[in-house]
Short mmCIF file of C-alpha atoms in Angstrom, two decimals:
data_model
loop_
_atom_site.label_atom_id
_atom_site.label_comp_id
_atom_site.label_asym_id
_atom_site.label_seq_id
_atom_site.Cartn_x
_atom_site.Cartn_y
_atom_site.Cartn_z
CA MET A 1190 -23.35 12.65 -13.08
CA SER A 1191 -20.26 15.62 -12.88
CA ARG A 1192 -17.08 15.80 -13.93
CA ARG A 1193 -16.23 16.16 -10.54
CA GLY A 1194 -18.10 13.22 -9.32
CA LEU A 1195 -16.78 10.80 -11.98
CA ALA A 1196 -13.07 11.74 -11.37
CA ALA A 1197 -14.25 10.48 -7.82
CA VAL A 1198 -15.38 7.50 -8.45
CA SER A 1199 -13.12 6.72 -11.21
CA SER A 1200 -10.50 6.91 -8.12
CA VAL A 1201 -12.39 4.98 -6.11
CA LEU A 1202 -12.96 1.96 -7.95
CA ASP A 1203 -9.14 2.56 -9.51
CA GLN A 1204 -7.98 1.91 -5.76
CA ALA A 1205 -10.61 -1.25 -5.72
CA ALA A 1206 -9.01 -2.69 -8.32
CA SER A 1207 -5.32 -1.90 -7.32
CA SER A 1208 -6.22 -3.56 -3.67
CA ALA A 1209 -8.18 -6.48 -5.97
CA THR A 1210 -5.44 -6.99 -7.47
CA ASN A 1211 -2.64 -7.43 -4.69
CA ILE A 1212 -5.41 -9.78 -2.69
CA LEU A 1213 -6.34 -11.63 -5.45
CA VAL A 1214 -2.02 -12.71 -6.37
CA LEU A 1215 -1.30 -13.59 -2.32
CA VAL A 1216 -4.46 -15.63 -2.87
CA LEU A 1217 -4.42 -17.59 -6.45
CA ALA A 1218 -0.60 -18.35 -4.72
CA ALA A 1219 -1.37 -19.73 -1.48
CA ARG A 1220 -3.87 -21.70 -3.32
CA LEU A 1221 -1.47 -22.94 -5.75
CA SER A 1222 1.59 -23.49 -3.27
CA SER A 1223 2.37 -25.49 -0.44
CA ALA A 1224 3.06 -23.65 3.12
CA SER A 1225 6.67 -23.26 2.78
CA GLY A 1226 6.38 -22.47 -1.20
CA PHE A 1227 3.98 -19.48 -0.55
CA ALA A 1228 6.28 -18.34 2.59
CA ASP A 1229 8.90 -18.02 -0.18
CA PHE A 1230 6.76 -16.12 -2.21
CA SER A 1231 5.80 -13.81 0.48
CA MET A 1232 9.42 -12.98 1.78
CA VAL A 1233 9.69 -11.62 -2.08
CA TYR A 1234 6.27 -10.24 -1.62
CA VAL A 1235 6.70 -8.11 1.04
CA THR A 1236 9.99 -7.29 -0.52
CA PHE A 1237 8.17 -5.61 -3.52
CA SER A 1238 5.76 -4.17 -1.09
CA VAL A 1239 8.25 -2.17 0.71
CA LEU A 1240 10.19 -0.84 -2.85
CA LEU A 1241 6.52 0.28 -3.72
CA GLY A 1242 5.78 2.06 -0.85
CA LEU A 1243 9.45 3.78 -0.98
CA ASN A 1244 8.42 4.38 -4.62
CA MET A 1245 5.21 5.78 -3.92
CA ALA A 1246 6.13 8.48 -1.51
CA TYR A 1247 9.95 9.40 -3.28
CA VAL A 1248 8.17 10.26 -6.81
CA GLY A 1249 4.17 9.09 -6.51
CA GLN A 1250 3.10 11.86 -3.67
CA THR A 1251 5.43 14.72 -5.27
CA VAL A 1252 4.08 14.25 -8.64
CA VAL A 1253 0.33 14.13 -7.43
CA LEU A 1254 1.46 17.75 -5.32
CA GLU A 1255 2.62 19.22 -8.53
CA LYS A 1256 0.29 22.72 -9.08
CA ASP A 1257 1.40 23.90 -12.26
CA GLU A 1258 -0.55 22.16 -15.07
CA ASP A 1259 1.70 23.67 -17.82
CA ARG A 1260 4.67 21.39 -16.07
CA LEU A 1261 2.48 18.32 -15.26
CA GLY A 1262 3.48 16.87 -18.64
CA ALA A 1263 7.16 16.69 -18.21
CA VAL A 1264 6.98 16.29 -14.34
CA CYS A 1265 5.30 13.21 -15.30
CA ARG A 1266 7.70 11.47 -18.17
CA SER A 1267 10.79 12.68 -15.17
CA GLY A 1268 8.73 10.59 -12.59
CA LEU A 1269 8.59 7.63 -15.09
CA ALA A 1270 11.78 7.91 -16.13
CA PHE A 1271 13.49 8.00 -12.64
CA THR A 1272 11.24 4.91 -11.57
CA GLY A 1273 12.56 3.11 -14.50
CA ALA A 1274 15.88 4.03 -13.63
CA ALA A 1275 15.86 3.58 -9.86
CA SER A 1276 13.84 0.24 -10.27
CA ALA A 1277 15.75 -1.08 -13.04
CA ALA A 1278 19.17 -0.24 -10.29
CA VAL A 1279 17.30 -2.19 -7.63
CA GLY A 1280 16.58 -4.96 -9.69
CA ALA A 1281 19.93 -5.45 -10.60
CA ALA A 1282 20.66 -5.43 -7.16
CA LEU A 1283 17.81 -7.65 -6.36
CA ALA A 1284 19.16 -10.06 -9.12
CA VAL A 1285 22.49 -10.57 -7.83
CA VAL A 1286 21.48 -11.31 -4.08
CA GLY A 1287 19.04 -13.51 -5.15
CA ALA A 1288 21.47 -15.63 -6.87
CA ALA A 1289 24.17 -15.70 -4.31
CA LEU A 1290 20.73 -17.14 -2.03
CA PRO A 1291 20.48 -21.21 -1.91
CA GLY A 1292 17.33 -22.61 -2.61
CA ALA A 1293 13.99 -21.81 -4.80
CA GLY A 1294 13.73 -18.50 -1.95
CA GLY A 1295 17.10 -17.25 -3.82
CA ARG A 1296 15.74 -17.77 -7.27
CA ALA A 1297 12.49 -15.74 -6.13
CA PHE A 1298 14.20 -12.71 -5.46
CA LEU A 1299 16.35 -13.23 -8.68
CA THR A 1300 13.34 -13.22 -10.38
CA LEU A 1301 11.92 -10.16 -9.00
CA GLY A 1302 14.95 -8.41 -9.34
CA LEU A 1303 13.72 -9.21 -13.28
CA VAL A 1304 9.90 -7.81 -13.38
CA LEU A 1305 10.75 -4.85 -10.74
CA PRO A 1306 11.08 -2.75 -13.54
CA LEU A 1307 7.65 -3.49 -15.43
CA VAL A 1308 5.54 -3.73 -11.87
CA LEU A 1309 6.91 -0.47 -10.49
CA VAL A 1310 6.72 1.61 -13.60
CA GLN A 1311 3.38 0.49 -14.33
CA ASP A 1312 1.83 1.46 -10.63
CA GLY A 1313 3.83 4.45 -10.98
CA LEU A 1314 1.18 5.59 -14.00
CA ARG A 1315 -2.01 5.89 -11.33
CA TYR A 1316 -0.16 9.02 -9.56
CA CYS A 1317 0.83 10.25 -13.03
CA PHE A 1318 -2.67 10.12 -13.74
CA SER A 1319 -4.00 11.48 -10.74
CA ALA A 1320 -2.00 14.96 -11.02
CA LEU A 1321 -3.41 14.70 -14.73
CA ARG A 1322 -7.28 14.55 -13.70
CA ALA A 1323 -7.10 11.49 -15.60
CA PRO A 1324 -8.07 8.50 -12.85
CA GLU A 1325 -10.77 6.79 -15.58
CA ARG A 1326 -6.99 6.32 -17.45
CA ALA A 1327 -5.25 4.42 -14.69
CA LEU A 1328 -8.89 2.29 -14.12
CA ALA A 1329 -8.92 1.28 -17.30
CA ALA A 1330 -4.83 -0.06 -17.09
CA ASP A 1331 -5.33 -1.45 -13.86
CA ALA A 1332 -8.36 -2.27 -14.61
CA LEU A 1333 -6.52 -5.00 -17.79
CA ARG A 1334 -4.05 -5.26 -15.04
CA LEU A 1335 -6.07 -7.18 -12.52
CA ALA A 1336 -7.21 -9.37 -15.33
CA CYS A 1337 -4.34 -10.14 -16.83
CA VAL A 1338 -2.47 -10.78 -13.17
CA VAL A 1339 -5.67 -13.57 -12.60
CA ALA A 1340 -6.04 -15.37 -16.19
CA ALA A 1341 -2.46 -15.87 -16.08
CA LEU A 1342 -1.71 -17.33 -12.42
CA LEU A 1343 -4.86 -19.50 -12.94
CA LEU A 1344 -2.98 -21.03 -15.51
CA GLN A 1345 -0.21 -21.94 -13.62
CA PRO A 1346 -0.29 -26.00 -12.20
CA GLU A 1347 -0.58 -26.75 -8.78
CA GLY A 1348 2.30 -26.77 -6.79
CA ALA A 1349 4.57 -24.37 -9.21
CA SER A 1350 7.58 -22.60 -7.66
CA ALA A 1351 8.01 -19.25 -5.84
CA GLY A 1352 10.50 -17.93 -8.70
CA ARG A 1353 7.72 -19.12 -11.87
CA LEU A 1354 4.86 -17.50 -9.92
CA VAL A 1355 6.58 -14.24 -9.24
CA LEU A 1356 7.99 -14.08 -13.37
CA VAL A 1357 4.27 -14.66 -14.06
CA TRP A 1358 3.26 -11.87 -11.86
CA GLY A 1359 5.68 -9.35 -13.31
CA VAL A 1360 5.51 -10.27 -16.84
CA SER A 1361 1.25 -10.03 -16.80
CA ALA A 1362 1.90 -6.81 -16.25
CA LEU A 1363 3.06 -5.56 -19.79
CA PRO A 1364 -0.24 -5.43 -21.29
CA ALA A 1365 -1.67 -2.73 -19.05
CA LEU A 1366 1.98 -0.58 -19.12
CA ALA A 1367 1.65 -0.24 -23.03
CA LEU A 1368 -2.34 0.92 -22.39
CA GLY A 1369 -1.33 3.36 -19.54
CA LEU A 1370 1.79 4.75 -21.75
CA PHE A 1371 -0.40 4.39 -24.68
CA LEU A 1372 -3.46 6.57 -22.91
CA LEU A 1373 -0.67 9.11 -20.94
CA ARG A 1374 0.85 9.96 -24.11
CA PRO A 1375 -0.81 12.95 -25.40
CA TYR A 1376 0.05 14.38 -22.17
CA VAL A 1377 3.72 14.14 -22.46
CA ARG A 1378 4.48 14.27 -25.74
CA GLY A 1379 6.89 16.97 -26.14
CA ALA A 1380 7.85 17.10 -22.85
CA ARG A 1381 11.53 16.41 -21.45
CA ALA A 1382 12.39 13.96 -18.90
CA ASP A 1383 14.58 15.27 -15.99
CA LEU A 1384 16.15 13.47 -13.67
CA ARG A 1385 18.50 16.33 -11.56
CA PRO A 1386 15.04 17.50 -9.14
CA TYR A 1387 15.06 13.72 -7.72
CA LEU A 1388 18.56 13.48 -7.13
CA ARG A 1389 19.05 17.07 -5.62
CA ARG A 1390 19.19 17.54 -1.38
CA GLY A 1391 15.95 18.39 -0.19
CA HIS A 1392 13.77 16.96 -2.73
CA LEU A 1393 10.20 17.08 -1.36
CA GLY A 1394 9.69 13.04 -1.82
CA GLN A 1395 12.21 12.08 0.57
CA ARG A 1396 10.33 13.87 3.68
CA PHE A 1397 7.90 11.52 2.97
CA VAL A 1398 10.10 8.63 2.59
CA VAL A 1399 10.89 9.30 6.13
CA GLU A 1400 6.76 9.08 7.04
CA PHE A 1401 6.44 6.35 5.11
CA ALA A 1402 9.33 4.27 6.56
CA VAL A 1403 8.03 4.95 10.07
CA GLY A 1404 4.30 4.65 9.33
CA ASN A 1405 3.97 1.61 7.11
CA GLY A 1406 7.39 0.52 5.77
CA SER A 1407 8.87 -0.49 9.46
CA SER A 1408 5.81 -3.24 10.01
CA GLN A 1409 6.50 -4.48 6.19
CA LEU A 1410 10.43 -5.06 7.27
CA ALA A 1411 9.69 -6.32 11.06
CA VAL A 1412 7.53 -9.35 9.11
CA LEU A 1413 10.24 -9.69 6.20
CA GLY A 1414 12.60 -10.09 9.54
CA LEU A 1415 10.88 -12.57 10.92
CA GLY A 1416 11.49 -14.99 8.12
CA VAL A 1417 15.50 -13.78 8.18
CA PHE A 1418 16.43 -14.86 11.44
CA ALA A 1419 12.92 -16.56 12.85
CA THR A 1420 11.14 -19.14 10.03
CA PRO A 1421 9.41 -18.32 6.71
CA LEU A 1422 6.52 -19.92 7.76
CA ALA A 1423 6.04 -17.33 10.14
CA VAL A 1424 5.81 -14.55 7.15
CA GLY A 1425 3.31 -17.09 5.60
CA ALA A 1426 0.92 -17.14 7.92
CA LEU A 1427 0.51 -13.41 9.02
CA ARG A 1428 0.45 -12.46 4.97
CA GLY A 1429 -2.02 -14.84 4.62
CA ALA A 1430 -4.18 -13.45 7.93
CA THR A 1431 -4.00 -9.79 6.63
CA THR A 1432 -4.80 -10.93 3.17
CA VAL A 1433 -8.37 -11.90 3.83
CA PHE A 1434 -8.69 -8.07 5.15
CA GLY A 1435 -7.80 -6.67 2.36
CA PRO A 1436 -11.70 -5.30 1.32
CA LEU A 1437 -11.00 -3.19 4.48
CA ASN A 1438 -7.71 -1.71 3.54
CA VAL A 1439 -9.68 -0.65 0.18
CA LEU A 1440 -11.55 1.36 2.97
CA PHE A 1441 -8.92 2.69 5.00
CA ASN A 1442 -7.51 4.09 1.62
CA SER A 1443 -9.81 5.79 0.82
CA ALA A 1444 -10.71 7.16 3.59
CA ASN A 1445 -7.28 8.78 3.56
CA ALA A 1446 -7.48 9.57 -0.08
CA PHE A 1447 -10.94 11.65 -0.13
CA GLY A 1448 -11.57 12.11 3.74
CA PRO A 1449 -9.09 15.40 3.95
CA PRO A 1450 -11.56 17.46 1.80
CA VAL A 1451 -14.60 15.84 2.79
CA VAL A 1452 -13.89 16.03 6.48
CA GLY A 1453 -12.65 19.73 6.63
CA ARG A 1454 -15.83 21.53 5.29
CA ALA A 1455 -17.35 20.53 8.73
CA SER A 1456 -17.64 23.48 11.24
CA GLY A 1457 -14.81 23.43 13.24
CA LYS A 1458 -12.74 21.25 15.61
CA ARG A 1459 -16.35 19.66 17.41
CA GLY A 1460 -17.65 19.52 14.14
CA VAL A 1461 -14.68 17.88 12.57
CA VAL A 1462 -14.29 15.60 15.27
CA ARG A 1463 -17.77 14.04 15.66
CA LEU A 1464 -17.87 13.07 11.68
CA THR A 1465 -14.70 11.15 11.94
CA ALA A 1466 -15.57 9.47 15.12
CA ALA A 1467 -18.15 8.71 13.38
CA MET A 1468 -16.13 7.26 10.28
CA GLY A 1469 -13.85 5.30 12.76
CA GLY A 1470 -16.53 3.22 14.42
CA VAL A 1471 -18.13 2.36 11.16
CA LEU A 1472 -14.75 1.16 10.53
CA ALA A 1473 -14.06 -0.24 14.05
CA VAL A 1474 -17.19 -2.14 14.04
CA LEU A 1475 -16.51 -3.88 10.07
CA GLY A 1476 -13.37 -4.55 10.74
CA ALA A 1477 -14.58 -7.01 14.35
CA GLY A 1478 -17.33 -8.16 12.07
CA TRP A 1479 -15.21 -9.00 8.98
CA GLY A 1480 -13.22 -10.90 11.20
CA ALA A 1481 -15.98 -12.60 13.33
CA VAL A 1482 -17.28 -13.82 9.72
CA LEU A 1483 -13.59 -15.11 8.65
CA TYR A 1484 -13.23 -16.81 11.26
CA ALA A 1485 -16.90 -19.03 11.43
CA LEU A 1486 -15.90 -19.93 7.75
CA PRO A 1487 -15.45 -23.47 7.78
CA ASP A 1488 -12.13 -25.26 7.15
CA ARG A 1489 -13.25 -25.99 3.42
CA VAL A 1490 -13.47 -22.43 2.82
CA GLY A 1491 -10.64 -21.18 4.24
CA ARG A 1492 -8.48 -24.19 2.54
CA ARG A 1493 -10.19 -23.37 -1.64
CA LEU A 1494 -8.98 -19.01 0.14
CA LEU A 1495 -5.52 -19.91 1.16
CA GLY A 1496 -4.91 -23.36 0.82
CA GLU A 1497 -2.59 -25.28 2.52
CA THR A 1498 -1.48 -21.77 4.25
CA TRP A 1499 -5.34 -21.46 5.82
CA ALA A 1500 -4.37 -23.88 8.77
CA ALA A 1501 -1.82 -21.73 10.44
CA ALA A 1502 -3.93 -18.02 9.39
CA SER A 1503 -6.96 -19.02 10.64
CA SER A 1504 -5.70 -19.44 14.65
CA LEU A 1505 -4.06 -15.81 14.13
CA LEU A 1506 -7.82 -14.38 13.00
CA PRO A 1507 -8.95 -13.14 16.42
CA ALA A 1508 -5.40 -11.01 16.62
CA THR A 1509 -5.71 -9.88 13.18
CA GLY A 1510 -9.43 -8.68 13.68
CA VAL A 1511 -8.90 -6.96 17.00
CA GLN A 1512 -5.91 -5.18 14.95
CA TYR A 1513 -8.29 -3.94 12.27
CA ALA A 1514 -10.65 -2.90 14.39
CA VAL A 1515 -8.05 -0.26 16.20
CA MET A 1516 -6.81 0.66 12.78
CA GLY A 1517 -9.55 1.81 11.84
CA LEU A 1518 -9.97 3.93 14.70
CA GLY A 1519 -6.71 4.99 14.32
CA THR A 1520 -7.11 5.81 11.06
CA CYS A 1521 -10.06 8.20 11.54
CA ALA A 1522 -7.73 10.11 14.57
CA LEU A 1523 -4.76 10.36 12.04
CA LEU A 1524 -7.05 12.18 9.72
CA THR A 1525 -8.58 14.68 11.97
CA LEU A 1526 -5.01 15.90 13.09
CA ARG A 1527 -4.41 15.95 9.09
CA VAL A 1528 -7.45 18.39 8.76
CA LEU A 1529 -6.79 19.91 12.07
CA ASN A 1530 -2.76 20.38 12.72
CA PRO A 1531 -1.50 18.04 9.93
CA LYS A 1532 1.81 18.71 11.80
CA ALA A 1533 1.21 16.48 14.42
CA THR A 1534 1.09 13.09 13.15
CA LEU A 1535 4.60 12.38 12.50
CA SER A 1536 6.22 12.34 15.81
CA LEU A 1537 2.96 9.45 16.16
CA GLN A 1538 4.03 7.36 13.03
CA VAL A 1539 7.62 7.71 14.22
CA VAL A 1540 7.22 6.45 17.77
CA PHE A 1541 3.95 3.80 17.67
CA SER A 1542 5.31 2.55 14.84
CA LEU A 1543 8.63 1.79 15.83
CA LEU A 1544 6.54 0.58 19.16
CA SER A 1545 4.61 -1.74 16.79
CA VAL A 1546 7.72 -3.02 15.35
CA ALA A 1547 9.03 -4.32 19.05
CA LEU A 1548 5.51 -5.61 20.07
CA LEU A 1549 5.47 -7.82 17.01
CA LEU A 1550 9.16 -9.37 17.40
CA GLY A 1551 8.66 -9.15 21.22
CA GLY A 1552 5.04 -11.07 20.79
CA TYR A 1553 6.92 -13.32 18.47
CA ALA A 1554 9.56 -14.16 20.96
CA VAL A 1555 7.22 -14.68 23.72
CA GLY A 1556 4.07 -16.96 22.12
CA GLY A 1557 5.62 -17.37 18.47
CA VAL A 1558 3.48 -15.95 15.45
CA ALA A 1559 0.23 -15.49 17.63
CA GLY A 1560 2.01 -13.60 19.92
CA ALA A 1561 3.41 -11.89 16.78
CA ALA A 1562 -0.18 -11.25 15.64
CA TRP A 1563 -1.19 -10.04 19.43
CA GLY A 1564 1.96 -7.60 19.17
CA LEU A 1565 0.87 -6.55 15.60
CA ALA A 1566 -2.73 -5.58 17.30
CA ALA A 1567 -1.47 -4.44 20.54
CA GLY A 1568 0.72 -1.62 18.76
CA SER A 1569 -2.13 -0.68 16.77
CA ALA A 1570 -4.29 0.09 19.62
CA LEU A 1571 -1.95 2.42 21.60
CA LYS A 1572 -1.58 4.08 18.32
CA ALA A 1573 -5.29 4.90 17.64
CA ALA A 1574 -5.53 5.56 21.36
CA ALA A 1575 -2.16 7.83 20.93
CA ALA A 1576 -3.67 9.27 17.93
CA TRP A 1577 -6.87 10.44 19.46
CA LEU A 1578 -5.45 11.97 22.95
CA ARG A 1579 -3.46 14.14 21.15
CA VAL A 1580 -6.93 15.19 18.95
CA SER A 1581 -8.53 15.61 22.55
CA ARG A 1582 -5.72 18.54 23.31
CA LEU A 1583 -5.53 20.32 20.14
CA PRO A 1584 -7.04 24.05 20.51
CA ALA A 1585 -10.78 23.91 19.60
CA ALA A 1586 -9.43 26.81 16.63
CA PRO A 1587 -8.99 24.48 13.33
CA ALA A 1588 -5.63 24.46 12.13
CA ASN A 1589 -6.68 25.38 8.11
CA ALA A 1590 -3.32 24.96 6.54
CA ASP A 1591 -3.24 21.66 5.14
CA ALA A 1592 -0.65 22.41 2.12
CA GLU A 1593 1.41 24.44 4.10
CA PRO A 1594 3.79 21.36 5.23
CA ALA A 1595 3.96 19.61 1.78
CA ARG A 1596 5.31 22.78 0.42
CA ALA A 1597 7.48 23.78 3.73
CA ALA A 1598 8.78 20.09 3.24
#
């Protein structure tokens, strides 16, 4: 296998290991917790997911876009240093908020604040190794992270509190963090960290944060909001239902990461659309099929996956299956636009992500947690339809400017 092929395989496996970590953490937490305990844990994990995405957008994306090989060491050291400093500041704020909140939920947020720098810096190493074209090193660290967190959670007693599970999850990142820093050391030896670029107005990451906020963070915050003004059990049910669709997230993320260079080789708009439409059809069928398989699972098998949360989550599987089916179509429509006209995606993300949030909250007001799940499915369907409509209106000549928007951001 060529060096390029090995790097691609390592990148896919690393994405799979990272996704598997997130899936298994939630599955094991659901099995160990009561329904209310998993709801508390889910509130914390949704908060972490939002912070993780913001760090990926603000720091990670700018690191992987660095083209000057002579600066890569300094860029990686600076990115990790900023992540450490920023996560320590945010973690301190979370700890203060958690200390002020009553009950087990407050203690879980306090614990998240304490371990946040460990988990965010460990995840940030992935982007450094990607920029350095050494994804096999990221794979080694993330595989160790997966093994450590699963082993640590399996040792916890049934009925463990959300705060204890968050602490174990966070501290178990230490071995992978140490290995990752050790593997990174040869690349950053002698380089100096400079945090000033991250504090300047117009930093490239500011654009990516906006795109993340409207494209991904808004739905996460909406789910989190359900637990604030409605009921934390709704968060646990929605989170549990989406957790069992985790393998499809790996496919969607891989399509986003490796799709553009493959699709970009197609001949003209017609060739690109044919390829992405076929990909979207395959992902849609897989989403619907996976949902059907999960819905047909006996209750005893479902409870082995999600514990007490299965009872509430299983009723949401039809809606979540539809959501993931249309998400497959939408992912490939947005992939088409990124290849043919990258500037066409931001307005779609803004309008239809906010619409999805409105449909989620409106669905909950009308039909409870099941209505919220169908609201998310409707939002994903409308976004996919609008994206393919935008594709159909593009001129026949491809707009081959993949890198231009990033430089002009």
